[in-house]
PDB file of C-alpha atoms in Angstrom:
ATOM      1  CA  MET H 150       3.923  -6.441 -21.261  1.00 87.00           C
ATOM      2  CA  LYS H 151       4.198  -8.632 -18.119  1.00 95.00           C
ATOM      3  CA  ILE H 152       3.504  -6.988 -14.263  1.00 97.00           C
ATOM      4  CA  ALA H 153       4.185  -7.912 -10.765  1.00 97.00           C
ATOM      5  CA  VAL H 154       2.096  -7.094  -7.970  1.00 98.00           C
ATOM      6  CA  ILE H 155       3.482  -7.837  -5.438  1.00 98.00           C
ATOM      7  CA  TYR H 156       3.048  -7.395  -1.774  1.00 98.00           C
ATOM      8  CA  ALA H 157       4.018  -7.258   1.759  1.00 97.00           C
ATOM      9  CA  SER H 158       0.985  -7.537   4.317  1.00 94.00           C
ATOM     10  CA  LYS H 159       0.707  -8.122   7.968  1.00 89.00           C
ATOM     11  CA  THR H 160      -3.024  -8.167   8.939  1.00 88.00           C
ATOM     12  CA  GLY H 161      -4.042  -9.082   5.263  1.00 92.00           C
ATOM     13  CA  PHE H 162      -5.246  -5.494   4.041  1.00 95.00           C
ATOM     14  CA  ALA H 163      -2.357  -4.983   1.701  1.00 97.00           C
ATOM     15  CA  LYS H 164      -2.790  -8.460   0.419  1.00 97.00           C
ATOM     16  CA  LYS H 165      -6.380  -7.985   0.016  1.00 97.00           C
ATOM     17  CA  TYR H 166      -6.175  -4.819  -1.796  1.00 98.00           C
ATOM     18  CA  ALA H 167      -3.028  -6.816  -4.104  1.00 98.00           C
ATOM     19  CA  GLU H 168      -4.959  -9.342  -5.078  1.00 98.00           C
ATOM     20  CA  TRP H 169      -8.365  -6.994  -6.435  1.00 97.00           C
ATOM     21  CA  ILE H 170      -5.434  -4.881  -8.365  1.00 97.00           C
ATOM     22  CA  ALA H 171      -4.356  -8.059  -9.935  1.00 97.00           C
ATOM     23  CA  GLU H 172      -7.785  -9.504 -10.787  1.00 96.00           C
ATOM     24  CA  GLU H 173      -8.608  -6.047 -12.110  1.00 95.00           C
ATOM     25  CA  LEU H 174      -5.472  -5.709 -14.442  1.00 94.00           C
ATOM     26  CA  ARG H 175      -6.470 -10.073 -15.860  1.00 92.00           C
ATOM     27  CA  SER H 176      -9.782  -8.739 -16.433  1.00 87.00           C
ATOM     28  CA  GLY H 177      -9.008  -6.706 -18.691  1.00 69.00           C
ATOM     29  CA  SER H 178      -5.626  -8.248 -20.602  1.00 51.00           C
ATOM     30  CA  ASP H 179      -7.895  -9.660 -23.205  1.00 43.00           C
ATOM     31  CA  GLY H 180      -8.214  -6.410 -23.973  1.00 40.00           C
ATOM     32  CA  ALA H 181     -11.807  -5.816 -21.763  1.00 39.00           C
ATOM     33  CA  LYS H 182     -11.825  -2.199 -20.213  1.00 40.00           C
ATOM     34  CA  THR H 183     -11.827  -2.972 -16.576  1.00 41.00           C
ATOM     35  CA  SER H 184     -14.861  -0.999 -14.289  1.00 42.00           C
ATOM     36  CA  GLY H 185     -13.957   2.193 -16.164  1.00 40.00           C
ATOM     37  CA  THR H 186     -10.505   1.955 -14.811  1.00 42.00           C
ATOM     38  CA  GLY H 187      -7.967   1.243 -17.504  1.00 44.00           C
ATOM     39  CA  PHE H 188      -6.762  -1.766 -18.780  1.00 50.00           C
ATOM     40  CA  SER H 189      -3.711  -4.219 -19.157  1.00 50.00           C
ATOM     41  CA  GLY H 190      -3.724  -4.545 -22.631  1.00 57.00           C
ATOM     42  CA  PRO H 191      -3.963  -7.911 -24.783  1.00 57.00           C
ATOM     43  CA  GLY H 192      -1.243 -10.367 -24.379  1.00 62.00           C
ATOM     44  CA  SER H 193      -0.207  -8.835 -21.303  1.00 77.00           C
ATOM     45  CA  VAL H 194       0.636 -11.404 -18.155  1.00 92.00           C
ATOM     46  CA  VAL H 195      -0.253 -10.799 -14.292  1.00 95.00           C
ATOM     47  CA  ASP H 196       1.778 -11.966 -11.700  1.00 97.00           C
ATOM     48  CA  LEU H 197       0.926 -11.533  -8.204  1.00 98.00           C
ATOM     49  CA  MET H 198       4.049 -12.448  -5.585  1.00 98.00           C
ATOM     50  CA  GLU H 199       4.056 -12.114  -2.181  1.00 98.00           C
ATOM     51  CA  ALA H 200       7.535  -9.629  -1.275  1.00 97.00           C
ATOM     52  CA  LYS H 201       9.089 -12.498   0.651  1.00 96.00           C
ATOM     53  CA  SER H 202       9.330 -14.774  -1.943  1.00 96.00           C
ATOM     54  CA  VAL H 203      10.667 -12.273  -4.504  1.00 97.00           C
ATOM     55  CA  ARG H 204      14.245 -12.018  -5.796  1.00 96.00           C
ATOM     56  CA  PRO H 205      15.715  -9.082  -6.714  1.00 95.00           C
ATOM     57  CA  GLU H 206      16.288 -10.880 -10.111  1.00 95.00           C
ATOM     58  CA  MET H 207      13.076 -12.125 -10.645  1.00 96.00           C
ATOM     59  CA  LEU H 208      11.725  -8.268 -11.072  1.00 96.00           C
ATOM     60  CA  GLU H 209      13.830  -7.824 -14.683  1.00 94.00           C
ATOM     61  CA  ALA H 210      11.518 -10.022 -16.191  1.00 95.00           C
ATOM     62  CA  TYR H 211       8.908  -7.096 -15.678  1.00 96.00           C
ATOM     63  CA  ASP H 212       7.723  -4.035 -17.189  1.00 96.00           C
ATOM     64  CA  THR H 213       5.726  -2.749 -14.326  1.00 97.00           C
ATOM     65  CA  ILE H 214       5.973  -3.336 -11.266  1.00 98.00           C
ATOM     66  CA  VAL H 215       3.428  -2.756  -8.374  1.00 98.00           C
ATOM     67  CA  PHE H 216       3.974  -2.762  -4.520  1.00 98.00           C
ATOM     68  CA  GLY H 217       2.143  -2.751  -1.627  1.00 98.00           C
ATOM     69  CA  GLY H 218       2.676  -2.805   1.951  1.00 97.00           C
ATOM     70  CA  GLY H 219       0.457  -2.083   5.175  1.00 93.00           C
ATOM     71  CA  LEU H 220       2.009   1.689   6.911  1.00 90.00           C
ATOM     72  CA  TYR H 221       4.093   1.082  10.367  1.00 83.00           C
ATOM     73  CA  ALA H 222       4.685   3.723  12.214  1.00 76.00           C
ATOM     74  CA  VAL H 223       5.010   5.995   8.464  1.00 85.00           C
ATOM     75  CA  GLY H 224       7.081   3.605   6.951  1.00 91.00           C
ATOM     76  CA  ILE H 225       5.710   0.819   4.325  1.00 96.00           C
ATOM     77  CA  ASN H 226       6.259  -3.042   5.053  1.00 95.00           C
ATOM     78  CA  GLY H 227       8.584  -4.177   3.139  1.00 96.00           C
ATOM     79  CA  ILE H 228       9.574  -1.241   0.747  1.00 97.00           C
ATOM     80  CA  LYS H 229      13.122  -2.348   0.845  1.00 97.00           C
ATOM     81  CA  LEU H 230      12.452  -4.211  -2.017  1.00 97.00           C
ATOM     82  CA  ILE H 231      11.376  -1.223  -4.493  1.00 97.00           C
ATOM     83  CA  LYS H 232      14.324   1.154  -2.408  1.00 97.00           C
ATOM     84  CA  ASP H 233      17.438  -1.512  -2.747  1.00 96.00           C
ATOM     85  CA  ASN H 234      16.639  -2.246  -6.254  1.00 96.00           C
ATOM     86  CA  PHE H 235      15.723   1.144  -7.640  1.00 96.00           C
ATOM     87  CA  LYS H 236      18.406   1.162  -9.840  1.00 94.00           C
ATOM     88  CA  ARG H 237      18.066  -2.525 -11.079  1.00 93.00           C
ATOM     89  CA  LEU H 238      14.446  -1.229 -12.040  1.00 95.00           C
ATOM     90  CA  SER H 239      15.660   1.550 -14.061  1.00 94.00           C
ATOM     91  CA  GLY H 240      13.177   1.910 -17.287  1.00 94.00           C
ATOM     92  CA  LYS H 241      10.698   0.383 -15.532  1.00 96.00           C
ATOM     93  CA  LYS H 242       6.767   1.475 -14.759  1.00 97.00           C
ATOM     94  CA  LEU H 243       6.714   1.818 -11.060  1.00 98.00           C
ATOM     95  CA  ALA H 244       3.605   1.947  -8.463  1.00 98.00           C
ATOM     96  CA  VAL H 245       3.740   1.516  -4.900  1.00 98.00           C
ATOM     97  CA  PHE H 246       0.159   1.575  -2.515  1.00 98.00           C
ATOM     98  CA  ALA H 247       0.276   1.807   1.086  1.00 97.00           C
ATOM     99  CA  THR H 248      -2.067   0.995   3.024  1.00 96.00           C
ATOM    100  CA  GLY H 249      -3.413   2.469   6.398  1.00 89.00           C
ATOM    101  CA  ALA H 250      -6.251   3.392   9.408  1.00 85.00           C
ATOM    102  CA  SER H 251      -6.390   6.677   8.578  1.00 83.00           C
ATOM    103  CA  PRO H 252      -8.285   8.457   5.995  1.00 84.00           C
ATOM    104  CA  LYS H 253      -7.171   9.256   2.426  1.00 89.00           C
ATOM    105  CA  ARG H 254      -6.371  12.865   2.620  1.00 88.00           C
ATOM    106  CA  PRO H 255      -3.861  14.364  -0.119  1.00 93.00           C
ATOM    107  CA  GLU H 256      -1.183  15.977   3.380  1.00 90.00           C
ATOM    108  CA  THR H 257      -2.131  12.084   4.573  1.00 87.00           C
ATOM    109  CA  THR H 258      -0.846  10.843   0.802  1.00 93.00           C
ATOM    110  CA  ASP H 259       2.185  13.399   0.808  1.00 95.00           C
ATOM    111  CA  PHE H 260       3.570  12.773   3.835  1.00 93.00           C
ATOM    112  CA  VAL H 261       3.586   9.061   3.652  1.00 94.00           C
ATOM    113  CA  ARG H 262       5.003   9.115   0.113  1.00 96.00           C
ATOM    114  CA  ASP H 263       7.839  12.150   1.527  1.00 97.00           C
ATOM    115  CA  SER H 264       8.733   9.840   4.223  1.00 95.00           C
ATOM    116  CA  ASN H 265       9.163   6.810   2.555  1.00 96.00           C
ATOM    117  CA  PHE H 266      10.547   8.131  -0.848  1.00 97.00           C
ATOM    118  CA  THR H 267      13.849  10.444  -2.167  1.00 97.00           C
ATOM    119  CA  VAL H 268      12.865  13.630  -4.801  1.00 97.00           C
ATOM    120  CA  GLU H 269      14.771  10.825  -6.604  1.00 96.00           C
ATOM    121  CA  GLU H 270      12.689   8.033  -6.366  1.00 97.00           C
ATOM    122  CA  GLN H 271       9.342   9.976  -6.150  1.00 97.00           C
ATOM    123  CA  GLU H 272       9.996  11.384 -10.185  1.00 96.00           C
ATOM    124  CA  ARG H 273       9.908   7.184 -11.139  1.00 97.00           C
ATOM    125  CA  ILE H 274       7.528   5.863  -8.812  1.00 97.00           C
ATOM    126  CA  ARG H 275       3.641   6.850  -8.693  1.00 97.00           C
ATOM    127  CA  PHE H 276       2.438   6.174  -5.174  1.00 98.00           C
ATOM    128  CA  PHE H 277      -1.626   5.814  -4.239  1.00 98.00           C
ATOM    129  CA  TYR H 278      -2.164   6.011  -0.457  1.00 96.00           C
ATOM    130  CA  LEU H 279      -5.054   3.362   0.308  1.00 97.00           C
ATOM    131  CA  ARG H 280      -7.309   3.056   3.306  1.00 93.00           C
ATOM    132  CA  GLY H 281      -6.815  -0.256   5.053  1.00 92.00           C
ATOM    133  CA  GLY H 282      -8.367  -0.526   8.510  1.00 87.00           C
ATOM    134  CA  PHE H 283      -6.909  -1.989  12.174  1.00 81.00           C
ATOM    135  CA  ASP H 284      -7.119  -5.115  13.506  1.00 82.00           C
ATOM    136  CA  TYR H 285      -5.518  -5.349  16.750  1.00 77.00           C
ATOM    137  CA  ALA H 286      -6.409  -9.346  16.850  1.00 81.00           C
ATOM    138  CA  LYS H 287      -3.845 -10.172  13.903  1.00 80.00           C
ATOM    139  CA  LEU H 288      -0.475  -7.788  14.648  1.00 77.00           C
ATOM    140  CA  LYS H 289       2.021  -9.886  15.725  1.00 78.00           C
ATOM    141  CA  PRO H 290       3.496  -9.471  19.490  1.00 87.00           C
ATOM    142  CA  VAL H 291       6.456  -6.907  18.527  1.00 80.00           C
ATOM    143  CA  ASP H 292       3.618  -4.605  16.628  1.00 77.00           C
ATOM    144  CA  LYS H 293       1.432  -4.890  19.439  1.00 78.00           C
ATOM    145  CA  ILE H 294       3.962  -3.669  22.052  1.00 81.00           C
ATOM    146  CA  LEU H 295       4.513  -0.633  19.884  1.00 79.00           C
ATOM    147  CA  MET H 296       0.677  -0.562  19.298  1.00 77.00           C
ATOM    148  CA  THR H 297      -0.089  -0.554  22.635  1.00 81.00           C
ATOM    149  CA  LEU H 298       2.391   2.180  23.173  1.00 82.00           C
ATOM    150  CA  LEU H 299       0.506   4.399  20.872  1.00 78.00           C
ATOM    151  CA  LYS H 300      -3.231   3.351  22.595  1.00 78.00           C
ATOM    152  CA  LEU H 301      -1.038   4.201  26.156  1.00 82.00           C
ATOM    153  CA  LYS H 302      -0.372   7.592  24.457  1.00 82.00           C
ATOM    154  CA  ILE H 303      -3.526   8.685  23.328  1.00 80.00           C
ATOM    155  CA  LYS H 304      -5.190   7.742  26.148  1.00 80.00           C
ATOM    156  CA  MET H 305      -2.972   9.652  28.315  1.00 83.00           C
ATOM    157  CA  LYS H 306      -4.587  12.635  26.803  1.00 83.00           C
ATOM    158  CA  LYS H 307      -7.501  14.609  27.549  1.00 85.00           C
ATOM    159  CA  GLU H 308     -10.983  13.042  25.790  1.00 81.00           C
ATOM    160  CA  ARG H 309     -11.350  17.043  24.129  1.00 79.00           C
ATOM    161  CA  GLU H 310      -8.109  17.363  23.278  1.00 79.00           C
ATOM    162  CA  ARG H 311      -8.580  14.024  21.352  1.00 75.00           C
ATOM    163  CA  ILE H 312      -8.521  14.359  17.321  1.00 73.00           C
ATOM    164  CA  GLY H 313     -10.966  12.805  15.451  1.00 69.00           C
ATOM    165  CA  ASP H 314      -8.571   9.742  14.076  1.00 73.00           C
ATOM    166  CA  GLU H 315      -7.284   8.906  17.372  1.00 74.00           C
ATOM    167  CA  ARG H 316     -10.955   8.407  18.677  1.00 74.00           C
ATOM    168  CA  GLY H 317     -11.518   6.357  15.700  1.00 70.00           C
ATOM    169  CA  MET H 318      -8.092   4.757  16.782  1.00 70.00           C
ATOM    170  CA  LEU H 319      -9.248   3.579  20.380  1.00 73.00           C
ATOM    171  CA  ALA H 320     -12.096   1.991  19.541  1.00 72.00           C
ATOM    172  CA  ALA H 321     -10.560   0.106  16.718  1.00 71.00           C
ATOM    173  CA  TYR H 322      -8.521  -1.447  19.405  1.00 74.00           C
ATOM    174  CA  ALA H 323     -11.358  -2.929  21.097  1.00 76.00           C
ATOM    175  CA  LYS H 324     -13.265  -3.924  17.200  1.00 80.00           C
ATOM    176  CA  PRO H 325     -11.624  -4.459  14.114  1.00 79.00           C
ATOM    177  CA  ALA H 326     -12.226  -1.563  11.988  1.00 80.00           C
ATOM    178  CA  ASP H 327     -12.077  -2.643   7.962  1.00 87.00           C
ATOM    179  CA  PHE H 328     -12.520   0.596   5.374  1.00 88.00           C
ATOM    180  CA  MET H 329     -11.485  -1.250   2.220  1.00 93.00           C
ATOM    181  CA  ARG H 330     -13.177  -0.472  -0.860  1.00 95.00           C
ATOM    182  CA  ARG H 331     -12.472  -1.989  -4.415  1.00 96.00           C
ATOM    183  CA  GLU H 332     -13.327   1.476  -6.062  1.00 96.00           C
ATOM    184  CA  ASN H 333      -9.913   2.565  -4.172  1.00 96.00           C
ATOM    185  CA  ILE H 334      -7.859   1.006  -6.437  1.00 97.00           C
ATOM    186  CA  ASP H 335      -8.972   2.227  -9.255  1.00 97.00           C
ATOM    187  CA  GLU H 336      -6.872   5.257  -9.907  1.00 96.00           C
ATOM    188  CA  LEU H 337      -3.627   3.031  -9.494  1.00 97.00           C
ATOM    189  CA  VAL H 338      -5.430   0.439 -12.497  1.00 96.00           C
ATOM    190  CA  ALA H 339      -5.830   3.007 -14.733  1.00 95.00           C
ATOM    191  CA  PHE H 340      -2.367   4.528 -14.267  1.00 96.00           C
ATOM    192  CA  VAL H 341      -0.516   1.059 -14.588  1.00 95.00           C
ATOM    193  CA  GLY H 342      -3.125   0.745 -17.792  1.00 88.00           C
ATOM    194  CA  GLU H 343      -2.108   3.770 -19.403  1.00 83.00           C
ATOM    195  CA  VAL H 344      -0.248   3.867 -22.618  1.00 60.00           C
ATOM    196  CA  ARG H 345       3.517   4.705 -21.960  1.00 52.00           C
ATOM    197  CA  LYS H 346       4.861   7.926 -24.036  1.00 41.00           C
TER     198      LYS H 346
END
């Protein structure tokens, strides 16, 4: 099996998860079980790539594609690579993960999935939400402007009207927040390791 783990990362959270996923899948490619989550199987090849270096025709060489990107205004960074080549990826196992600062909840996962994929795409793509974090200092100028506008919008609310996620977000502007945990990838790795029927 040939597996591509592809990431689009602005602040490093999606990249780190992609690295962990590739490590787990590689450690299982000799047939050894990986941390109770599944394995890619003997003789598997796992390639880790940054999305901006991937040409669409390169995807044809892989049986399984894992793509990950950070969330920006609910959109998954770099997801056009998968969406624009959806037909080309017919017959391949597809997993997509998004990273964000919000806690993982079913409603968060469903909202992000439904905002990024059509019903047809959802039938073929398995989506995972992996909690990442927020580091204002690592943002590019355009993203800083957008996030500053969000900060102002939250600050305009009265303190008692702010929900927990909004209070946490305000705190993260002053001090970076990192909620990444390696075990967050277990379900995704298990999905990739499942034998297809």
